Coordinates of C-alpha atoms in Angstrom, one line a residue:
Chain A
X164 CA 78.0 -37.3 17.4
X165 CA 75.5 -36.2 19.9
X166 CA 71.9 -37.3 19.8
X167 CA 70.6 -33.9 18.7
X168 CA 72.9 -33.8 15.7
X169 CA 72.1 -37.3 14.7
X170 CA 68.4 -36.5 14.7
X171 CA 69.0 -33.4 12.7
X172 CA 71.0 -35.1 10.0
X173 CA 68.6 -38.0 9.9
X174 CA 65.8 -35.6 9.5
X175 CA 67.6 -33.8 6.6
X176 CA 68.2 -37.1 4.9
X177 CA 64.5 -37.9 5.2
X178 CA 63.7 -34.5 3.7
X179 CA 66.1 -35.1 0.8
X180 CA 64.4 -38.4 0.1
X181 CA 60.9 -36.9 0.3
X182 CA 61.7 -33.9 -1.9
X183 CA 63.5 -36.0 -4.6
X184 CA 60.6 -38.5 -4.6
X185 CA 58.2 -35.6 -5.1
X186 CA 60.3 -34.4 -8.0
X187 CA 60.2 -37.9 -9.6
X188 CA 56.5 -38.1 -9.1
X189 CA 56.0 -34.7 -10.7
X190 CA 57.4 -36.1 -14.0
X191 CA 56.2 -39.7 -13.3
X192 CA 59.5 -41.5 -13.3
X193 CA 63.3 -41.2 -12.7
X194 CA 66.5 -42.7 -11.3
X195 CA 65.1 -43.4 -7.9
X196 CA 67.5 -46.1 -6.7
X197 CA 70.8 -44.3 -6.9
X198 CA 69.3 -41.1 -5.6
X199 CA 67.9 -42.8 -2.5
X200 CA 71.1 -44.6 -1.7
X201 CA 73.2 -41.4 -1.4
X202 CA 70.6 -39.3 0.5
X203 CA 72.2 -39.9 3.9
X204 CA 75.6 -39.0 2.6
X205 CA 74.2 -35.8 1.0
X206 CA 72.7 -34.9 4.4
X207 CA 76.0 -35.3 6.2
X208 CA 77.9 -33.4 3.5
X209 CA 75.5 -30.5 2.9
X210 CA 74.3 -30.1 6.5
X211 CA 77.6 -30.7 8.3
X212 CA 80.9 -31.0 6.5
X213 CA 80.7 -29.0 3.3
X214 CA 82.2 -25.5 3.6
X215 CA 79.9 -23.7 1.2
X216 CA 78.0 -20.5 0.8
X217 CA 74.5 -20.9 -0.8
X218 CA 74.4 -17.1 -1.1
X219 CA 77.7 -17.1 -3.0
X220 CA 77.6 -20.4 -5.0
X221 CA 80.9 -19.8 -6.8
X222 CA 82.9 -18.7 -3.7
X223 CA 86.4 -19.7 -4.8
X224 CA 87.4 -21.2 -1.5
X225 CA 84.3 -23.4 -1.2
X226 CA 84.5 -27.2 -0.9
X227 CA 83.6 -28.8 -4.2
X228 CA 81.1 -31.6 -4.4
X229 CA 81.2 -33.6 -7.7
X230 CA 78.4 -36.1 -8.2
X231 CA 80.1 -38.3 -10.8
X232 CA 77.2 -40.7 -10.7
X233 CA 75.3 -37.9 -12.3
X234 CA 72.0 -39.8 -12.7
X235 CA 71.5 -39.3 -8.9
X236 CA 71.2 -35.6 -9.7
X237 CA 67.6 -35.3 -8.3
X238 CA 68.9 -36.2 -4.8
X239 CA 71.6 -33.5 -5.1
X240 CA 68.9 -31.0 -6.3
X241 CA 66.9 -31.7 -3.2
X242 CA 69.9 -31.2 -1.0
X243 CA 70.8 -27.9 -2.7
X244 CA 67.2 -26.7 -2.4
X245 CA 67.0 -27.6 1.3
X246 CA 70.3 -25.9 1.9
X247 CA 68.9 -22.7 0.3
X248 CA 70.4 -22.6 -3.2
X249 CA 67.0 -22.4 -4.8
X250 CA 63.4 -22.8 -3.7
X251 CA 62.3 -26.3 -2.8
X252 CA 59.4 -26.1 -5.2
X253 CA 61.8 -25.8 -8.1
X254 CA 62.6 -29.4 -7.6
X255 CA 59.2 -30.2 -9.0
X256 CA 60.4 -28.9 -12.4
X257 CA 62.7 -31.9 -12.7
X258 CA 63.0 -32.9 -16.4
X259 CA 60.2 -30.6 -17.4
X260 CA 60.7 -28.7 -20.7
X261 CA 63.2 -25.8 -20.1
X262 CA 64.1 -26.9 -16.6
X263 CA 67.2 -26.0 -14.7
X264 CA 67.1 -29.5 -13.2
X265 CA 67.9 -32.2 -15.8
X266 CA 68.2 -35.9 -15.0
X267 CA 72.0 -35.7 -15.0
X268 CA 73.9 -32.8 -13.3
X269 CA 74.7 -29.8 -15.4
X270 CA 77.0 -27.1 -13.9
X271 CA 75.7 -24.5 -16.4
X272 CA 72.0 -25.0 -15.5
X273 CA 71.8 -25.7 -11.8
X274 CA 73.1 -23.2 -9.2
X275 CA 75.4 -25.0 -6.7
X276 CA 76.4 -27.9 -9.1
X277 CA 80.1 -27.9 -9.4
X278 CA 80.6 -30.2 -12.3
X279 CA 78.5 -31.7 -15.1
X280 CA 78.2 -35.4 -15.0
X281 CA 76.3 -38.1 -16.7
X282 CA 78.8 -39.9 -18.9
X283 CA 80.1 -42.1 -16.1
X284 CA 83.6 -41.6 -14.5
X285 CA 84.2 -38.2 -16.1
X286 CA 83.2 -36.4 -13.0
X287 CA 85.8 -38.3 -11.0
X288 CA 88.6 -37.2 -13.3
X289 CA 87.3 -33.6 -13.0
X290 CA 87.3 -33.9 -9.2
X291 CA 91.0 -34.9 -9.4
X292 CA 91.6 -31.8 -11.6
X293 CA 89.8 -29.6 -9.1
X294 CA 91.8 -31.0 -6.2
X295 CA 95.0 -30.3 -8.2
X296 CA 93.9 -26.7 -8.9
X297 CA 92.8 -26.1 -5.3
X298 CA 96.2 -27.3 -4.0
X299 CA 98.0 -25.2 -6.6
X300 CA 96.1 -22.2 -5.3
X301 CA 97.0 -23.2 -1.7
X302 CA 93.3 -23.4 -0.7
X303 CA 92.6 -25.5 2.4
X304 CA 89.3 -26.7 1.0
X305 CA 88.2 -30.3 0.1
X306 CA 86.9 -31.8 -3.1
X307 CA 84.3 -34.4 -2.4
X308 CA 83.5 -36.9 -5.2
X309 CA 80.7 -39.4 -5.3
X310 CA 81.0 -42.4 -7.5
X311 CA 79.0 -45.6 -7.9
X312 CA 80.1 -49.2 -7.7
X313 CA 78.6 -49.9 -11.1
X314 CA 80.4 -46.7 -12.4
X315 CA 83.6 -48.3 -11.1
X316 CA 83.5 -50.6 -14.1
X317 CA 84.6 -47.7 -16.2
X318 CA 88.3 -47.7 -16.8
X319 CA 88.5 -44.0 -16.3
X320 CA 87.7 -44.4 -12.6
X321 CA 91.0 -46.3 -12.2
X322 CA 93.0 -43.9 -14.4
X323 CA 91.9 -41.1 -12.2
X324 CA 92.4 -43.0 -9.0
X325 CA 95.9 -44.0 -9.9
X326 CA 96.8 -40.4 -10.7
X327 CA 95.2 -39.0 -7.5
X328 CA 97.2 -41.3 -5.4
X329 CA 100.4 -40.5 -7.3
X330 CA 99.7 -36.8 -6.7
X331 CA 99.1 -37.5 -3.0
X332 CA 95.8 -35.6 -3.2
X333 CA 94.8 -35.6 0.5
X334 CA 92.3 -32.8 -0.3
X335 CA 90.2 -35.3 -2.3
X336 CA 87.7 -37.3 -0.3
X337 CA 85.7 -39.7 -2.5
X338 CA 82.7 -41.9 -1.7
X339 CA 81.8 -45.1 -3.4
X340 CA 78.0 -45.8 -3.2
X341 CA 78.3 -49.6 -2.9
X342 CA 74.7 -50.6 -3.4
X343 CA 75.7 -53.7 -5.4
X344 CA 73.4 -53.0 -8.3
X345 CA 73.5 -51.6 -11.8
X346 CA 71.0 -51.3 -14.6
X347 CA 71.3 -54.8 -16.0
X348 CA 71.5 -56.7 -12.7
X349 CA 73.7 -56.9 -9.6
X350 CA 77.3 -55.8 -10.0
X351 CA 78.3 -59.3 -8.8
X352 CA 76.6 -61.0 -11.8
X353 CA 77.3 -58.4 -14.5
X354 CA 80.9 -57.5 -13.9
X355 CA 81.9 -57.9 -10.3
X356 CA 83.8 -54.9 -8.9
X357 CA 84.6 -56.6 -5.5
X358 CA 86.7 -56.5 -3.5
X359 CA 86.4 -52.8 -3.9
X360 CA 88.2 -51.9 -0.7
X361 CA 91.2 -54.0 -1.6
X362 CA 91.2 -52.5 -5.1
X363 CA 91.4 -49.0 -3.7
X364 CA 94.1 -50.0 -1.2
X365 CA 96.0 -51.5 -4.0
X366 CA 95.6 -48.2 -5.8
X367 CA 97.4 -46.6 -2.8
X368 CA 94.3 -44.8 -1.4
X369 CA 93.3 -44.3 2.2
X370 CA 90.3 -46.6 2.4
X371 CA 87.5 -46.3 5.0
X372 CA 84.4 -48.4 5.1
X373 CA 81.1 -47.2 6.5
X374 CA 77.4 -47.8 6.7
X375 CA 76.0 -45.5 4.1
X376 CA 72.7 -45.3 5.8
X377 CA 74.0 -44.3 9.2
X378 CA 74.8 -40.6 9.4
X379 CA 77.1 -41.2 12.4
X380 CA 79.1 -43.8 10.5
X381 CA 79.4 -41.5 7.5
X382 CA 80.4 -38.6 9.6
X383 CA 83.0 -40.6 11.4
X384 CA 84.5 -41.7 8.1
X385 CA 84.7 -38.1 6.9
X386 CA 86.3 -37.0 10.1
X387 CA 88.9 -39.8 9.8
X388 CA 89.5 -38.9 6.1
X389 CA 90.3 -35.3 7.1
X390 CA 93.1 -36.6 9.3
X391 CA 94.9 -38.2 6.3
X392 CA 97.6 -35.9 5.0
X393 CA 99.3 -38.0 2.3
X394 CA 96.7 -39.9 0.4
X395 CA 93.3 -39.3 -1.2
X396 CA 90.6 -41.1 0.8
X397 CA 87.9 -43.5 -0.6
X398 CA 85.0 -44.0 1.7
X399 CA 83.2 -47.1 0.7
X400 CA 79.6 -46.8 1.8
X401 CA 77.6 -50.0 2.1
X402 CA 74.2 -49.0 0.9
X403 CA 70.9 -50.3 -0.3
X404 CA 69.7 -49.2 -3.7
X405 CA 66.4 -47.4 -3.5
X406 CA 66.7 -47.1 0.3
X407 CA 63.7 -45.3 1.7
X408 CA 61.5 -45.6 -1.4
X409 CA 59.5 -48.6 -0.1
X410 CA 58.0 -49.5 -3.4
X411 CA 61.4 -50.3 -5.0
X412 CA 63.9 -50.5 -2.1
X413 CA 66.6 -53.1 -2.7
X414 CA 65.6 -53.9 -6.2
X415 CA 67.6 -53.7 -9.5
X416 CA 64.5 -52.2 -11.1
X417 CA 64.8 -49.2 -8.8
X418 CA 67.5 -47.7 -11.0
X419 CA 65.0 -46.1 -13.3
X420 CA 61.4 -46.6 -12.4
X421 CA 57.9 -45.1 -12.6
X422 CA 56.7 -43.1 -9.6
X423 CA 53.0 -42.7 -9.6
X424 CA 51.0 -40.5 -7.2
X425 CA 50.0 -43.7 -5.3
X426 CA 53.6 -44.9 -5.0
X427 CA 54.7 -41.5 -3.9
X428 CA 52.1 -41.4 -1.1
X429 CA 53.1 -44.9 -0.1
X430 CA 56.8 -43.9 0.1
X431 CA 56.0 -40.6 1.9
X432 CA 53.9 -42.3 4.5
X433 CA 56.6 -44.8 5.2
X434 CA 59.2 -42.0 5.6
X435 CA 56.9 -39.9 7.9
Chain B
X61 CA 109.4 -22.2 -55.7
X62 CA 111.0 -22.9 -52.3
X63 CA 110.2 -21.9 -48.8
X64 CA 112.6 -21.2 -46.1
X65 CA 112.1 -23.4 -43.0
X66 CA 111.3 -21.8 -39.7
X67 CA 114.2 -21.6 -37.3
X68 CA 112.4 -23.4 -34.6
X69 CA 110.3 -26.6 -34.5
X70 CA 106.6 -26.0 -34.1
X71 CA 106.6 -27.9 -30.8
X72 CA 109.3 -25.6 -29.5
X73 CA 107.2 -22.6 -30.6
X74 CA 104.2 -24.1 -28.8
X75 CA 106.0 -24.7 -25.6
X76 CA 107.7 -21.3 -25.6
X77 CA 104.4 -19.6 -26.3
X78 CA 102.9 -21.4 -23.3
X79 CA 105.9 -20.5 -21.1
X80 CA 105.6 -16.8 -22.0
X81 CA 101.9 -16.8 -21.2
X82 CA 102.5 -18.8 -17.9
X83 CA 105.0 -16.2 -16.8
X84 CA 102.3 -13.6 -16.8
X85 CA 99.3 -15.7 -15.9
X86 CA 99.3 -18.3 -13.2
X87 CA 96.2 -19.9 -14.6
X88 CA 98.1 -21.4 -17.5
X89 CA 98.7 -25.1 -16.8
X90 CA 99.8 -28.0 -19.0
X91 CA 98.4 -31.6 -19.0
X92 CA 100.1 -34.4 -20.8
X93 CA 99.8 -38.2 -21.3
X94 CA 103.3 -39.5 -21.4
X95 CA 104.3 -37.6 -24.6
X96 CA 106.0 -34.6 -23.1
X97 CA 109.2 -35.2 -25.0
X98 CA 107.4 -35.7 -28.3
X99 CA 105.2 -32.7 -27.8
X100 CA 108.1 -30.5 -26.7
X101 CA 106.5 -29.5 -23.4
X102 CA 109.4 -30.7 -21.3
X103 CA 110.6 -27.1 -21.3
X104 CA 107.3 -26.0 -19.8
X105 CA 107.7 -28.6 -17.1
X106 CA 111.2 -27.4 -16.4
X107 CA 109.9 -23.8 -16.0
X108 CA 106.7 -24.7 -14.2
X109 CA 106.9 -28.1 -12.6
X110 CA 104.0 -27.5 -10.3
X111 CA 101.8 -26.4 -13.2
X112 CA 102.5 -29.5 -15.3
X113 CA 100.3 -32.6 -14.9
X114 CA 101.6 -35.6 -16.8
X115 CA 98.9 -38.2 -16.0
X116 CA 100.7 -41.1 -17.8
X117 CA 99.2 -43.2 -20.5
X118 CA 95.6 -42.2 -19.9
X119 CA 94.2 -39.7 -22.3
X120 CA 90.6 -39.9 -21.1
X121 CA 91.8 -39.0 -17.6
X122 CA 94.0 -36.3 -19.0
X123 CA 91.0 -34.6 -20.6
X124 CA 88.9 -35.1 -17.4
X125 CA 91.6 -33.7 -15.2
X126 CA 92.0 -30.7 -17.5
X127 CA 88.2 -30.1 -17.3
X128 CA 88.5 -30.1 -13.5
X129 CA 91.4 -27.7 -13.6
X130 CA 89.4 -25.4 -15.8
X131 CA 86.3 -25.7 -13.6
X132 CA 88.5 -24.5 -10.7
X133 CA 89.7 -21.5 -12.7
X134 CA 92.8 -22.7 -14.6
X135 CA 93.4 -22.5 -18.4
X136 CA 94.7 -26.0 -19.2
X137 CA 96.5 -27.0 -22.4
X138 CA 96.2 -30.8 -22.7
X139 CA 98.4 -32.4 -25.4
X140 CA 98.9 -35.6 -27.2
X141 CA 99.3 -36.9 -30.7
X142 CA 96.2 -35.9 -32.7
X143 CA 94.8 -39.4 -32.8
X144 CA 95.0 -39.8 -29.0
X145 CA 94.1 -36.2 -28.2
X146 CA 90.8 -36.5 -30.0
X147 CA 89.3 -39.8 -31.1
X148 CA 90.7 -41.7 -28.1
X149 CA 88.9 -39.4 -25.7
X150 CA 86.0 -38.1 -27.8
X151 CA 83.3 -38.4 -25.2
X152 CA 85.5 -36.8 -22.5
X153 CA 86.1 -33.8 -24.8
X154 CA 82.4 -33.7 -25.8
X155 CA 80.9 -33.9 -22.3
X156 CA 83.6 -32.7 -19.8
X157 CA 84.9 -29.8 -22.0
X158 CA 82.4 -28.7 -24.6
X159 CA 79.0 -29.5 -23.0
X160 CA 80.4 -27.8 -19.9
X161 CA 81.8 -24.8 -21.9
X162 CA 85.0 -25.1 -20.0
X163 CA 88.1 -23.4 -21.7
X164 CA 90.1 -26.6 -22.1
X165 CA 92.7 -26.2 -24.9
X166 CA 93.6 -29.5 -26.7
X167 CA 96.9 -29.6 -28.5
X168 CA 97.1 -32.3 -31.1
X169 CA 100.5 -32.9 -32.6
X170 CA 101.6 -34.7 -35.8
X171 CA 98.3 -34.4 -37.8
X172 CA 97.5 -36.7 -40.7
X173 CA 100.5 -37.8 -42.7
X174 CA 102.9 -36.0 -40.4
X175 CA 102.6 -39.1 -38.2
X176 CA 105.0 -40.7 -40.8
X177 CA 106.8 -43.7 -39.3
X178 CA 104.2 -44.0 -36.5
X179 CA 102.0 -45.3 -39.3
X180 CA 98.3 -46.0 -39.7
X181 CA 97.4 -46.4 -36.0
X182 CA 98.7 -42.9 -35.2
X183 CA 97.5 -41.2 -38.4
X184 CA 94.5 -39.1 -37.6
X185 CA 92.6 -38.2 -40.8
X186 CA 89.3 -37.6 -38.9
X187 CA 90.3 -35.5 -35.9
X188 CA 89.1 -32.2 -37.4
X189 CA 85.8 -33.7 -38.4
X190 CA 85.3 -35.0 -34.9
X191 CA 86.2 -31.8 -33.2
X192 CA 84.2 -29.7 -35.7
X193 CA 81.0 -31.6 -35.0
X194 CA 81.1 -30.8 -31.3
X195 CA 79.2 -27.6 -30.3
X196 CA 81.2 -24.8 -28.6
X197 CA 84.5 -26.1 -30.0
X198 CA 86.9 -23.9 -31.9
X199 CA 89.1 -25.7 -34.4
X200 CA 92.5 -24.2 -35.4
X201 CA 95.4 -25.6 -37.4
X202 CA 98.7 -23.8 -37.2
X203 CA 100.7 -23.4 -40.4
X204 CA 104.0 -21.9 -39.3
X205 CA 105.9 -20.5 -36.3
X206 CA 104.9 -16.9 -36.7
X207 CA 101.2 -17.8 -36.8
X208 CA 101.4 -20.3 -34.0
X209 CA 103.2 -17.8 -31.7
X210 CA 100.4 -15.2 -32.3
X211 CA 97.7 -17.8 -32.0
X212 CA 98.5 -19.1 -28.5
X213 CA 97.4 -16.1 -26.5
X214 CA 94.3 -15.7 -28.6
X215 CA 93.4 -19.3 -28.0
X216 CA 94.2 -19.1 -24.3
X217 CA 91.8 -16.2 -23.8
X218 CA 89.0 -17.1 -26.2
X219 CA 87.0 -18.7 -23.4
X220 CA 86.0 -21.7 -25.6
X221 CA 87.3 -25.2 -25.6
X222 CA 89.7 -25.2 -28.6
X223 CA 91.4 -27.8 -30.6
X224 CA 94.9 -26.9 -31.9
X225 CA 96.4 -29.0 -34.7
X226 CA 100.1 -28.6 -34.9
X227 CA 102.9 -30.4 -36.8
X228 CA 105.9 -31.1 -34.5
X229 CA 108.8 -30.3 -36.7
X230 CA 110.0 -27.2 -38.5
X231 CA 107.3 -25.7 -40.8
X232 CA 108.0 -23.8 -44.0
X233 CA 107.8 -20.1 -43.4
X234 CA 104.6 -18.6 -44.7
X235 CA 104.2 -15.4 -42.8
X236 CA 106.6 -12.4 -42.4
X237 CA 107.2 -10.1 -39.4
X238 CA 104.2 -7.9 -40.3
X239 CA 101.7 -10.7 -40.0
X240 CA 98.7 -10.0 -37.8
X241 CA 96.9 -13.2 -36.8
X242 CA 93.2 -13.2 -36.0
X243 CA 91.6 -16.4 -34.8
X244 CA 88.6 -17.1 -37.1
X245 CA 89.7 -14.8 -39.9
X246 CA 91.2 -16.5 -42.9
X247 CA 94.4 -15.1 -44.5
X248 CA 94.5 -14.4 -48.2
X249 CA 98.1 -15.3 -49.2
X250 CA 97.8 -14.8 -52.9
X251 CA 95.0 -13.0 -54.8
X252 CA 93.7 -14.6 -58.0
X253 CA 90.6 -14.6 -60.2
X254 CA 90.2 -18.0 -61.9
X255 CA 90.1 -20.4 -58.9
X256 CA 90.6 -20.1 -55.2
X257 CA 92.4 -22.7 -53.1
X258 CA 91.4 -22.9 -49.5
X259 CA 94.1 -24.7 -47.6
X260 CA 95.1 -25.6 -44.1
X261 CA 98.3 -26.8 -42.3
X262 CA 101.0 -28.4 -44.4
X263 CA 98.8 -28.1 -47.5
X264 CA 99.2 -24.3 -47.6
X265 CA 102.8 -24.5 -48.9
X266 CA 101.6 -27.0 -51.5
X267 CA 98.7 -24.8 -52.5
X268 CA 101.1 -21.8 -53.0
X269 CA 103.4 -24.0 -55.1
X270 CA 100.3 -25.3 -57.1
X271 CA 99.4 -21.6 -57.8
X272 CA 102.8 -21.1 -59.4
X273 CA 102.3 -24.2 -61.6
X274 CA 98.9 -23.1 -62.5
X275 CA 100.2 -19.7 -63.6
X276 CA 102.2 -21.5 -66.3
X277 CA 98.9 -22.8 -67.6
X278 CA 97.5 -19.3 -67.6
X279 CA 95.3 -20.0 -64.6
X280 CA 95.3 -17.2 -61.9
X281 CA 94.7 -19.0 -58.6
X282 CA 94.0 -17.3 -55.3
X283 CA 95.3 -19.1 -52.1
X284 CA 93.7 -18.6 -48.8
X285 CA 94.8 -20.1 -45.5
X286 CA 91.7 -21.1 -43.6
X287 CA 93.5 -21.7 -40.3
X288 CA 90.3 -21.7 -38.3
X289 CA 88.1 -24.4 -39.6
X290 CA 85.5 -23.6 -36.9
X291 CA 84.1 -21.1 -36.7
X292 CA 84.6 -20.8 -40.5
X293 CA 85.3 -17.4 -42.0
X294 CA 82.3 -17.7 -44.3
X295 CA 82.7 -14.1 -45.4
X296 CA 86.0 -14.8 -47.0
X297 CA 84.9 -18.1 -48.4
X298 CA 81.9 -16.6 -50.1
X299 CA 83.8 -13.6 -51.3
X300 CA 86.4 -15.7 -53.1
X301 CA 83.9 -18.1 -54.4
X302 CA 82.1 -15.2 -56.0
X303 CA 85.3 -13.8 -57.4
X304 CA 86.7 -17.0 -58.9
X305 CA 83.6 -19.2 -59.5
X306 CA 85.7 -22.2 -58.9
X307 CA 86.9 -23.6 -55.5
X308 CA 89.4 -26.1 -54.4
X309 CA 90.0 -27.2 -50.8
X310 CA 93.3 -28.8 -49.7
X311 CA 93.8 -30.5 -46.3
X312 CA 95.9 -33.1 -44.6
X313 CA 92.8 -34.9 -43.5
X314 CA 89.9 -36.9 -44.8
X315 CA 87.8 -35.0 -47.3
X316 CA 84.9 -36.0 -45.1
X317 CA 83.9 -33.6 -42.4
X318 CA 86.6 -31.0 -42.2
X319 CA 87.7 -28.1 -44.3
X320 CA 86.3 -29.5 -47.6
X321 CA 83.0 -30.2 -46.0
X322 CA 82.8 -26.9 -44.2
X323 CA 83.4 -25.0 -47.4
X324 CA 81.0 -27.2 -49.4
X325 CA 78.2 -26.7 -46.8
X326 CA 78.7 -22.9 -46.8
X327 CA 78.7 -22.8 -50.6
X328 CA 75.8 -25.2 -51.1
X329 CA 73.5 -23.1 -48.9
X330 CA 74.6 -19.7 -50.0
X331 CA 76.3 -19.8 -53.4
X332 CA 76.5 -23.1 -55.2
X333 CA 80.0 -23.1 -56.8
X334 CA 82.0 -25.6 -58.8
X335 CA 84.3 -27.3 -56.3
X336 CA 87.0 -30.0 -55.9
X337 CA 88.3 -31.4 -52.7
X338 CA 91.9 -32.4 -52.2
X339 CA 92.4 -34.6 -49.1
X340 CA 92.5 -38.2 -48.1
X341 CA 89.7 -40.1 -50.0
X342 CA 88.0 -42.1 -47.3
X343 CA 90.8 -44.5 -46.4
X344 CA 93.2 -45.1 -43.5
X345 CA 96.8 -44.0 -43.4
X346 CA 99.9 -46.1 -43.5
X347 CA 103.5 -46.1 -42.5
X348 CA 106.1 -44.1 -44.5
X349 CA 108.0 -40.8 -44.8
X350 CA 106.2 -37.6 -45.8
X351 CA 107.4 -37.7 -49.4
X352 CA 106.0 -41.2 -49.8
X353 CA 102.7 -40.6 -47.9
X354 CA 101.8 -37.4 -49.8
X355 CA 101.9 -39.3 -53.0
X356 CA 100.2 -42.4 -51.7
X357 CA 97.4 -40.4 -50.1
X358 CA 97.2 -37.8 -52.9
X359 CA 98.2 -34.7 -51.1
X360 CA 100.8 -33.4 -53.5
X361 CA 101.3 -30.0 -55.2
X362 CA 100.3 -31.7 -58.5
X363 CA 97.1 -33.1 -56.9
X364 CA 96.1 -29.6 -56.0
X365 CA 97.0 -28.2 -59.4
X366 CA 95.1 -31.0 -61.1
X367 CA 92.0 -30.3 -59.0
X368 CA 92.2 -26.6 -59.8
X369 CA 92.5 -27.3 -63.5
X370 CA 89.4 -29.6 -63.3
X371 CA 87.5 -26.9 -61.4
X372 CA 88.4 -24.2 -63.9
X373 CA 87.5 -26.5 -66.9
X374 CA 84.1 -27.3 -65.3
X375 CA 83.2 -23.6 -65.4
X376 CA 83.1 -23.7 -69.2

């Protein structure tokens, strides 16, 4: 990755963080932690890898992006707005009465959202179904799925994972946001999901580990995943929950937290 | 009164219906969770191996995969025994299929006492209630081969997530060659003026037999097959309630939450009518053959006739 592209993707990640933080502040609170931890990935997907058409959101040959950890929706909305699906200012309607942007992703409300998610692990199964359908239709697109490490405590993740490997779904590239935290504490203390990489290898996936806050590292992982022709790929992204929201970065409490005007200003200043 | 059995098992009719559709429409796909032999869909797999997705023993994932297939333009039929097709993956159906308004079709086989020797764990007496409570769901129970064959294309193209309740074995023949099925429109099988019996599934034959028994008592019973419990054909329900002033419901299901409840809700709000519900009275099932279970769980012809006599007597 050249310096210019790195700067561009880093800038987009920063914009995603800023816009989603503004959307949280507009309603006063939200799922900050998990939105911040996938912002760099969303930048690399939406501003480099994803073959999508904002002017034709339901283009049948598009890449699908399924945010199975649906509570990180506000980061996805920011990425969609910045990519031109809808005006950036619409992000400030997050969770307001009648909004098209609810806490958890809703494919029937938000232009550009490929699958509803919120009840954890269900999006991951749907991504597997989409990958099967795309292969059946002989499309050469990719289905990208984003899951969380806490979400990986759901049995359905492993049901879907086992089947995707059995079906040799090389058109499925998944990301595990490995921030090590969940609502009630760290994943290590609540119900340890480690060693995640070994688990996915045991489930016969192509496994790639990367730094989830380094756009070049994420990009390299996706490029490598696209070389794989036999297996689905799980990219395990080491991340920090709340990354970039200085008032809650690296804390369990960042999962769902108040965002006052003061905290927003503090975070925006640090991101500037 | 005897009924001729259908030539084919219901599961064979189901699979053949799906194959016929799939030949014309490449969007038709089948999802299964290790019950292809039981559900009769092996023949579909033979015809369309690439359009058959047997996910193994994982019903939640089956429903999720079906939702993903639907989101990418397919019309999936996802099948299992009624218990596992519904309550085992209730949240997946609710969120991934119904909340999303994706046209996933869920086939549940061996409803209620049809589970027979699989016993209490496999005996779903609450599946219709669960499906009916979910917004956007259509809930249909097939009664014989003629009806099921006509229902499949209507269900495939109704754009709604739909629950299809089907017995696996040969049904008793209710409908003749002139039958015209319409999803959502109840079928009046026998007219009558003293009491109306609204019945679904295997209870339809029993209701028709009960009507014959009632005739000997001088009671003129109407019998209506309410094959679509949701959306309910309220027009026919209210029309026959007004005509007969006494209502009986008969279902191979708990009396809580399904046909009996749907009819009671409609009548209570529009035309309070004397009513009796035949169904399983808030208890679990058990192991046994059909002729034992129908007696143990009070789903016999005589149970229906007795309920009808009670309803008629209560009018006076």
